[in-house]
N, CA, C and O atoms as a GROMACS GRO file, in nm:
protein
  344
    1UNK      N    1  -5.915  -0.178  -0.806
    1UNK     CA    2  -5.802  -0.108  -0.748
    1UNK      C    3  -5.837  -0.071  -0.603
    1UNK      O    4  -5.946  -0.013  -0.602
    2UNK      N    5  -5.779  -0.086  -0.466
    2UNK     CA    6  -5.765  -0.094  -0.342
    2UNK      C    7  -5.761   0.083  -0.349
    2UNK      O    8  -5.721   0.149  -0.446
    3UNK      N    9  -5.794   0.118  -0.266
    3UNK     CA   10  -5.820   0.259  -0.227
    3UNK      C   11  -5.741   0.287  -0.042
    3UNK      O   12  -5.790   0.235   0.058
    4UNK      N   13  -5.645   0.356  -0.042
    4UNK     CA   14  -5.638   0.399   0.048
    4UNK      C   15  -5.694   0.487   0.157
    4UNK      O   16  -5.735   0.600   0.129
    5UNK      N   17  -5.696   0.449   0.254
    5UNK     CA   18  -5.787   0.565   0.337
    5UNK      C   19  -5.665   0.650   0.415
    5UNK      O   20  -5.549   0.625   0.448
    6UNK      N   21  -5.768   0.779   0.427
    6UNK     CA   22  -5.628   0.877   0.438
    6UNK      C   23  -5.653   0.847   0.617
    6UNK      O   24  -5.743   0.800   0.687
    7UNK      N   25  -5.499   0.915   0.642
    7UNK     CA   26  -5.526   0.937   0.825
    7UNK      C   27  -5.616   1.083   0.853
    7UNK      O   28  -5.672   1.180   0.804
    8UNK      N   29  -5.573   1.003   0.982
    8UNK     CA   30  -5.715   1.124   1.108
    8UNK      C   31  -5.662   1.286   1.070
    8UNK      O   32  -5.560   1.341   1.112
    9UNK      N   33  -5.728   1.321   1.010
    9UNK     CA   34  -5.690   1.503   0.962
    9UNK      C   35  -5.650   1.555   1.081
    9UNK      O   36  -5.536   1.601   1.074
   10UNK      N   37  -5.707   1.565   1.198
   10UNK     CA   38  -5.601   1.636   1.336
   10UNK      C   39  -5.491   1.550   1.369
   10UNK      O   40  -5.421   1.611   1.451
   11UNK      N   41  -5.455   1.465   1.350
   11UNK     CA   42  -5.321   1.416   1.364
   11UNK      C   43  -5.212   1.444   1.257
   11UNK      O   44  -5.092   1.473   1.263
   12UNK      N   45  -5.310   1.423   1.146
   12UNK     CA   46  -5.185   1.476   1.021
   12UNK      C   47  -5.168   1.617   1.033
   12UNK      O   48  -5.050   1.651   1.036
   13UNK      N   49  -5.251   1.709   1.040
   13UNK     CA   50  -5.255   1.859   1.084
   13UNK      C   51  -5.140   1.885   1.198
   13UNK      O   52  -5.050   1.965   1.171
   14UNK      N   53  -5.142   1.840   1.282
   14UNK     CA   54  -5.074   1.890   1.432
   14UNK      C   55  -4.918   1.843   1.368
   14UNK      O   56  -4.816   1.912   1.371
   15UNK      N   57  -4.935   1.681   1.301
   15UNK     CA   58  -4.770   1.642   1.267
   15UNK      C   59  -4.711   1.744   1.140
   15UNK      O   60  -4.592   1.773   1.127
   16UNK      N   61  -4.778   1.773   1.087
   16UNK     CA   62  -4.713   1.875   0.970
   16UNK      C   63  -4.683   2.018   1.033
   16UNK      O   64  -4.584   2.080   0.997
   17UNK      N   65  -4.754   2.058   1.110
   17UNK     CA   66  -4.726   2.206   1.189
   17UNK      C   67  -4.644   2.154   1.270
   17UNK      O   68  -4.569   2.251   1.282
   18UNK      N   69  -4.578   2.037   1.368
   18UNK     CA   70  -4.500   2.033   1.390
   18UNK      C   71  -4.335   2.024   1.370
   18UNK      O   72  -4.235   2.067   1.428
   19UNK      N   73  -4.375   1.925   1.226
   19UNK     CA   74  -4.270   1.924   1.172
   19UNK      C   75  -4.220   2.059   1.098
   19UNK      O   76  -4.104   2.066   1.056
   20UNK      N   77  -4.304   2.158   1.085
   20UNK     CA   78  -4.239   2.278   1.011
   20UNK      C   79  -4.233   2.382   1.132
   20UNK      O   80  -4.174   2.487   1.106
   21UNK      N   81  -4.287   2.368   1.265
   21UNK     CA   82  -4.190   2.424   1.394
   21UNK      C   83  -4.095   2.391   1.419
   21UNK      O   84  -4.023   2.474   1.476
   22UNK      N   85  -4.041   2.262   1.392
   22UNK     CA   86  -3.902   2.232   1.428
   22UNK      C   87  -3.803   2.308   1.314
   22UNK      O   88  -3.683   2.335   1.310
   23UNK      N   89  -3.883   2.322   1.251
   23UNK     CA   90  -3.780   2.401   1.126
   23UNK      C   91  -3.780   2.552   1.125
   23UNK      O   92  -3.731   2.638   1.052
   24UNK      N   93  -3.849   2.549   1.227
   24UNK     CA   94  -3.904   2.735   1.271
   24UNK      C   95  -3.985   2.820   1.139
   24UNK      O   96  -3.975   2.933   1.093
   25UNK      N   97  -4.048   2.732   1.114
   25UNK     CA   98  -4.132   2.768   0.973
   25UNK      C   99  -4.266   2.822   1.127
   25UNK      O  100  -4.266   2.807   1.249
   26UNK      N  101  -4.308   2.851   1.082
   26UNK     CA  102  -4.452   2.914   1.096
   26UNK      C  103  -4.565   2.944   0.979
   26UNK      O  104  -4.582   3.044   0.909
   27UNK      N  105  -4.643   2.800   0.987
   27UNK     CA  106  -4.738   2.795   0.849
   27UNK      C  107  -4.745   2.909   0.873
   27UNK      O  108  -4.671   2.981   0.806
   28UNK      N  109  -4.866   2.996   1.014
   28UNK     CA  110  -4.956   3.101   0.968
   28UNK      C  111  -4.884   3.240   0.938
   28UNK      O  112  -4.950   3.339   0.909
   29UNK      N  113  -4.795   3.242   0.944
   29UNK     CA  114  -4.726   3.366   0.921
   29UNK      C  115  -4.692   3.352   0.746
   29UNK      O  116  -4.700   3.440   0.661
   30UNK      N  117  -4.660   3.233   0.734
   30UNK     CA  118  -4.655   3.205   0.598
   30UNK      C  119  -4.774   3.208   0.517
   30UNK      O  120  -4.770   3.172   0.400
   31UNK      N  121  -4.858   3.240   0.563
   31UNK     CA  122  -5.043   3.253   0.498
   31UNK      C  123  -5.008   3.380   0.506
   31UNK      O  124  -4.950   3.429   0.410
   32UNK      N  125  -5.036   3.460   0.622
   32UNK     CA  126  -5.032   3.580   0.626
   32UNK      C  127  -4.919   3.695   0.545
   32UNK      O  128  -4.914   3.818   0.551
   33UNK      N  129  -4.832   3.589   0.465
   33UNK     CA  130  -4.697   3.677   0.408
   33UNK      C  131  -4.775   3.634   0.261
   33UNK      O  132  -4.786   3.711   0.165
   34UNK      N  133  -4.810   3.535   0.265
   34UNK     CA  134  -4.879   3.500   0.116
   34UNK      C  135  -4.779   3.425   0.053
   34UNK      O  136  -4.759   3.425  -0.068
   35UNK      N  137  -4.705   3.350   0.152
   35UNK     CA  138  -4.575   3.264   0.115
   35UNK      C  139  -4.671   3.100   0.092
   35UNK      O  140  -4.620   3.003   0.036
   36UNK      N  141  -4.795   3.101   0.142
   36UNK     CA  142  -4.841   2.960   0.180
   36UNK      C  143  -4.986   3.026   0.094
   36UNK      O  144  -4.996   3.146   0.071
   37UNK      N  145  -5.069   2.947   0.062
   37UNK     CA  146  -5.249   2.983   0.023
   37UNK      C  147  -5.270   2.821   0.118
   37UNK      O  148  -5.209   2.715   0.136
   38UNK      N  149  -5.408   2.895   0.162
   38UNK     CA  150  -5.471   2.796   0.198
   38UNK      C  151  -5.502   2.660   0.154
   38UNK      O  152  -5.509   2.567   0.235
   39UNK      N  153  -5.524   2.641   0.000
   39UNK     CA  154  -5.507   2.562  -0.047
   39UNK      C  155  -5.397   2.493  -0.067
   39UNK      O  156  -5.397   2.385  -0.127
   40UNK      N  157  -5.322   2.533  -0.033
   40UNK     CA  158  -5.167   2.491  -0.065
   40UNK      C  159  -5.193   2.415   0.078
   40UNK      O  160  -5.230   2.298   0.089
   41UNK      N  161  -5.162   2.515   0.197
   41UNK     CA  162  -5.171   2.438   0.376
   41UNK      C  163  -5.277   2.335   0.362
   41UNK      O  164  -5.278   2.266   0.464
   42UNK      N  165  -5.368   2.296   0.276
   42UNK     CA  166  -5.503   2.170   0.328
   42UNK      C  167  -5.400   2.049   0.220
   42UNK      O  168  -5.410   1.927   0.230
   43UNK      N  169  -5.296   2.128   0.112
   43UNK     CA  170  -5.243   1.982  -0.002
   43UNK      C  171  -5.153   1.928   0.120
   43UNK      O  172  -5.156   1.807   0.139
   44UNK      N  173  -5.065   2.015   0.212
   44UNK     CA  174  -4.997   1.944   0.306
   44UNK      C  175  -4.996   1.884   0.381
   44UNK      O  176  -4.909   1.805   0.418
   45UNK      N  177  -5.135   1.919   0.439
   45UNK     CA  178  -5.211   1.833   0.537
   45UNK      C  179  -5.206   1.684   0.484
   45UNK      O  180  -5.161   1.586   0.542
   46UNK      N  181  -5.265   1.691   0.355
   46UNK     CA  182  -5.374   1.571   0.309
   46UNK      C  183  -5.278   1.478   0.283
   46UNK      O  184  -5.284   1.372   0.346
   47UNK      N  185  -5.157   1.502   0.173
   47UNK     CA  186  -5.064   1.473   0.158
   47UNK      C  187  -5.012   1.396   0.305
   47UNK      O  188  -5.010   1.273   0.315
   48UNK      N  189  -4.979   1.472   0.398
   48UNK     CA  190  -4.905   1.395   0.527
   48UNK      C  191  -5.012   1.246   0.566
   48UNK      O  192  -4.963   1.137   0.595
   49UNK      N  193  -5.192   1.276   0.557
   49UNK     CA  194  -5.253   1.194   0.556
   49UNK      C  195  -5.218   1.033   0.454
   49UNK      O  196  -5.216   0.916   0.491
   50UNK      N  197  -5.197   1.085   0.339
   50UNK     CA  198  -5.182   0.949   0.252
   50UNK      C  199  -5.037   0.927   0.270
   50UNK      O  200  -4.999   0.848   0.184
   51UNK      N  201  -4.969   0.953   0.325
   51UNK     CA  202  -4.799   0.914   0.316
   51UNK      C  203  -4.743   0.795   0.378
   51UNK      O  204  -4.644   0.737   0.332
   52UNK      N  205  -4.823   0.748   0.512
   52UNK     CA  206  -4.820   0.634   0.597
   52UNK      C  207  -4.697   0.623   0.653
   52UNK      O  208  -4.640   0.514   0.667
   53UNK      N  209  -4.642   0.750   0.692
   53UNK     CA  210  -4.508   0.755   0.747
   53UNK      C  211  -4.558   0.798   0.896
   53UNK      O  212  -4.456   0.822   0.960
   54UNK      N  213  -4.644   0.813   0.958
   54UNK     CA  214  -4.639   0.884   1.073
   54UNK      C  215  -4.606   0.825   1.182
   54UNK      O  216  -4.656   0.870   1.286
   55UNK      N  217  -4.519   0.714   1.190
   55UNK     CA  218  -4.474   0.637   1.314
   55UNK      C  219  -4.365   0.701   1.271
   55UNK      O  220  -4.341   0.784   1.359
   56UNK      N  221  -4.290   0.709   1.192
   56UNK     CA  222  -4.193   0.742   1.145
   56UNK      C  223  -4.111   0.936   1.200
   56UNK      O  224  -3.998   0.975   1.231
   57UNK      N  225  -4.237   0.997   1.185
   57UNK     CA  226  -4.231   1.136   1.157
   57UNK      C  227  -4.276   1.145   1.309
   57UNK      O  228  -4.242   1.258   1.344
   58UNK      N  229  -4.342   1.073   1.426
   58UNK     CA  230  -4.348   1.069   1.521
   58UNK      C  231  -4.238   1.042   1.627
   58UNK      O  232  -4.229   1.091   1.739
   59UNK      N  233  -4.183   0.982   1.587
   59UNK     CA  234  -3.999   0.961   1.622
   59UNK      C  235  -3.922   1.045   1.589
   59UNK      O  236  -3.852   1.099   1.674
   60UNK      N  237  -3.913   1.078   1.459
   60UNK     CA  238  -3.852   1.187   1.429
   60UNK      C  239  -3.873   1.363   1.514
   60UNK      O  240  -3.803   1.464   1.529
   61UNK      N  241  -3.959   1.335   1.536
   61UNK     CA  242  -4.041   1.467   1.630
   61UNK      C  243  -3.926   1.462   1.752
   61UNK      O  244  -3.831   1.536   1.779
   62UNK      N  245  -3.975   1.350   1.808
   62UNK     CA  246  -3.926   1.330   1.954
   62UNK      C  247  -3.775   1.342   1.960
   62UNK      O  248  -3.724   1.356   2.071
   63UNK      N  249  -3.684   1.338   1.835
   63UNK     CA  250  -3.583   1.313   1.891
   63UNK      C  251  -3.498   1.467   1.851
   63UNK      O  252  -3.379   1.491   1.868
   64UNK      N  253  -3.616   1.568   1.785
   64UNK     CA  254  -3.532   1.665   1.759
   64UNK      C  255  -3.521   1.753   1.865
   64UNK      O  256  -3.616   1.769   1.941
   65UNK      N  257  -3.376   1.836   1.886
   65UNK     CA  258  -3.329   1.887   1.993
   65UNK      C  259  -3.269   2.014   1.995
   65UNK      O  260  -3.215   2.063   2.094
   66UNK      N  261  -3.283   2.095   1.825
   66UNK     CA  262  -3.250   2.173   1.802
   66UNK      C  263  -3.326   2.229   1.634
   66UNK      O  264  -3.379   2.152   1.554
   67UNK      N  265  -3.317   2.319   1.624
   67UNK     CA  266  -3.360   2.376   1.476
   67UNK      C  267  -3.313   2.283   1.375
   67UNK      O  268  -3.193   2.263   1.354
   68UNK      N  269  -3.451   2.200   1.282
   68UNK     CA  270  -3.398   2.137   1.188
   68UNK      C  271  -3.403   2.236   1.046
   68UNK      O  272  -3.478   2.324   1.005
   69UNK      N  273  -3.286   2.174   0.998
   69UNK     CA  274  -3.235   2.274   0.849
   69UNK      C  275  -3.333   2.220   0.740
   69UNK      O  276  -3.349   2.295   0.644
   70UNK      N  277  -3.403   2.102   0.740
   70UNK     CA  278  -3.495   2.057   0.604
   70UNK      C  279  -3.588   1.944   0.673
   70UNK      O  280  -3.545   1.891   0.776
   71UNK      N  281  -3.673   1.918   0.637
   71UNK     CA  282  -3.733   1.815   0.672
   71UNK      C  283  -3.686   1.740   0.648
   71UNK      O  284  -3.604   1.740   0.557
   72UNK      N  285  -3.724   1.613   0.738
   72UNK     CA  286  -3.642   1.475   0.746
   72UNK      C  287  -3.709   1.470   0.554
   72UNK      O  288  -3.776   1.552   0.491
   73UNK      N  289  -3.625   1.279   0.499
   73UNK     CA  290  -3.608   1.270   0.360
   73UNK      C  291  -3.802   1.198   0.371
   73UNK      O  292  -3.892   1.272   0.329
   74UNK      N  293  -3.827   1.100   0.412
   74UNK     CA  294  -3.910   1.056   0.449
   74UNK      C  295  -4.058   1.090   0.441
   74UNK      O  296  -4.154   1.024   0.400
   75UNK      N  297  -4.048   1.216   0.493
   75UNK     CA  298  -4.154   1.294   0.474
   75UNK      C  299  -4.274   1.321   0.341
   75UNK      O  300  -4.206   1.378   0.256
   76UNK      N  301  -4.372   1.312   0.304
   76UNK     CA  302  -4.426   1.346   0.180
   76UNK      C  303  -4.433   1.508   0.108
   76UNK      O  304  -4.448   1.534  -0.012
   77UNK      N  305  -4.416   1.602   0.219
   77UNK     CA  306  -4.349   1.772   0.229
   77UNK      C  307  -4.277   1.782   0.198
   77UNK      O  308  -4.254   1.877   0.123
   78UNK      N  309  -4.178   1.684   0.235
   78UNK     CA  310  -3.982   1.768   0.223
   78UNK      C  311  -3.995   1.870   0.137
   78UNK      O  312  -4.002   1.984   0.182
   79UNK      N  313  -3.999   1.848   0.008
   79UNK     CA  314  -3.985   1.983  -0.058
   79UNK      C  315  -4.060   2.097  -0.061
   79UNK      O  316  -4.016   2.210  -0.084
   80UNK      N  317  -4.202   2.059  -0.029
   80UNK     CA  318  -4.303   2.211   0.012
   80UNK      C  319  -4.233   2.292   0.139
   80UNK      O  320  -4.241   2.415   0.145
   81UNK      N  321  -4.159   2.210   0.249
   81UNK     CA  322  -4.132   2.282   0.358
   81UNK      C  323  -4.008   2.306   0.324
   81UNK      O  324  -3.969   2.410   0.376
   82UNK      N  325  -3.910   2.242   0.242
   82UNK     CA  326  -3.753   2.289   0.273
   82UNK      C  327  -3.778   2.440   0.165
   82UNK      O  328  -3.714   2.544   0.181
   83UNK      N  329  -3.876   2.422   0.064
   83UNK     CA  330  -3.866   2.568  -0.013
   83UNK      C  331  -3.901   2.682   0.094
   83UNK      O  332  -3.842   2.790   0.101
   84UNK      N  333  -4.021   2.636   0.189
   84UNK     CA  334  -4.117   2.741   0.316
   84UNK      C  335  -3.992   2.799   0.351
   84UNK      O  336  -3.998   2.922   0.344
   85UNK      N  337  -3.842   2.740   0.400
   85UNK     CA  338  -3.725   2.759   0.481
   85UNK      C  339  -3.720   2.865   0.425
   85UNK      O  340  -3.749   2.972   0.479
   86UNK      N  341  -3.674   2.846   0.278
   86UNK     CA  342  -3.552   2.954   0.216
   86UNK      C  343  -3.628   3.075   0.243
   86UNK      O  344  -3.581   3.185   0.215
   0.00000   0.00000   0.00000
């Protein structure tokens, strides 16, 4: 069985905190509310690592121009961050 290798942890890091700034999420405030555990913020990371969307989620970055309501569908988060929203 072929084994995937995950991506560069500071790139998946910076694209997941970005993508949940555009949503005006703020992981660390969400640690600090106890809305997020650390362990939870390293599954999102890692997760964004094995997803192989980041050309994808890199475009998507660039073209947002206002507060997004959920993460794009695409994403391997969507649902960890659209719950972070509510």
């Amino acid at each position: 069985m072929a084994r995937n290798s995950l991506g560069d942890v500071e790139k998946h890091f910076w694209l997941t905190r970005s993508v949940a700034r555009c949503m005006k999420i703020s992981l660390t405030e969400a640690m600090a509310e106890k809305r997020l555990t650390p362990d939870r913020y390293a599954e999102l990371v890692t997760r964004c690592r094995a997803s192989q969307c980041s050309n994808q989620c890199t475009i998507w970055l660039s073209e947002q121009q206002s507060e997004a309501h959920t993460a794009p569908e695409f994403c391997a988060n969507a649902d960890l961050l659209n719950a972070l929203k509510t």
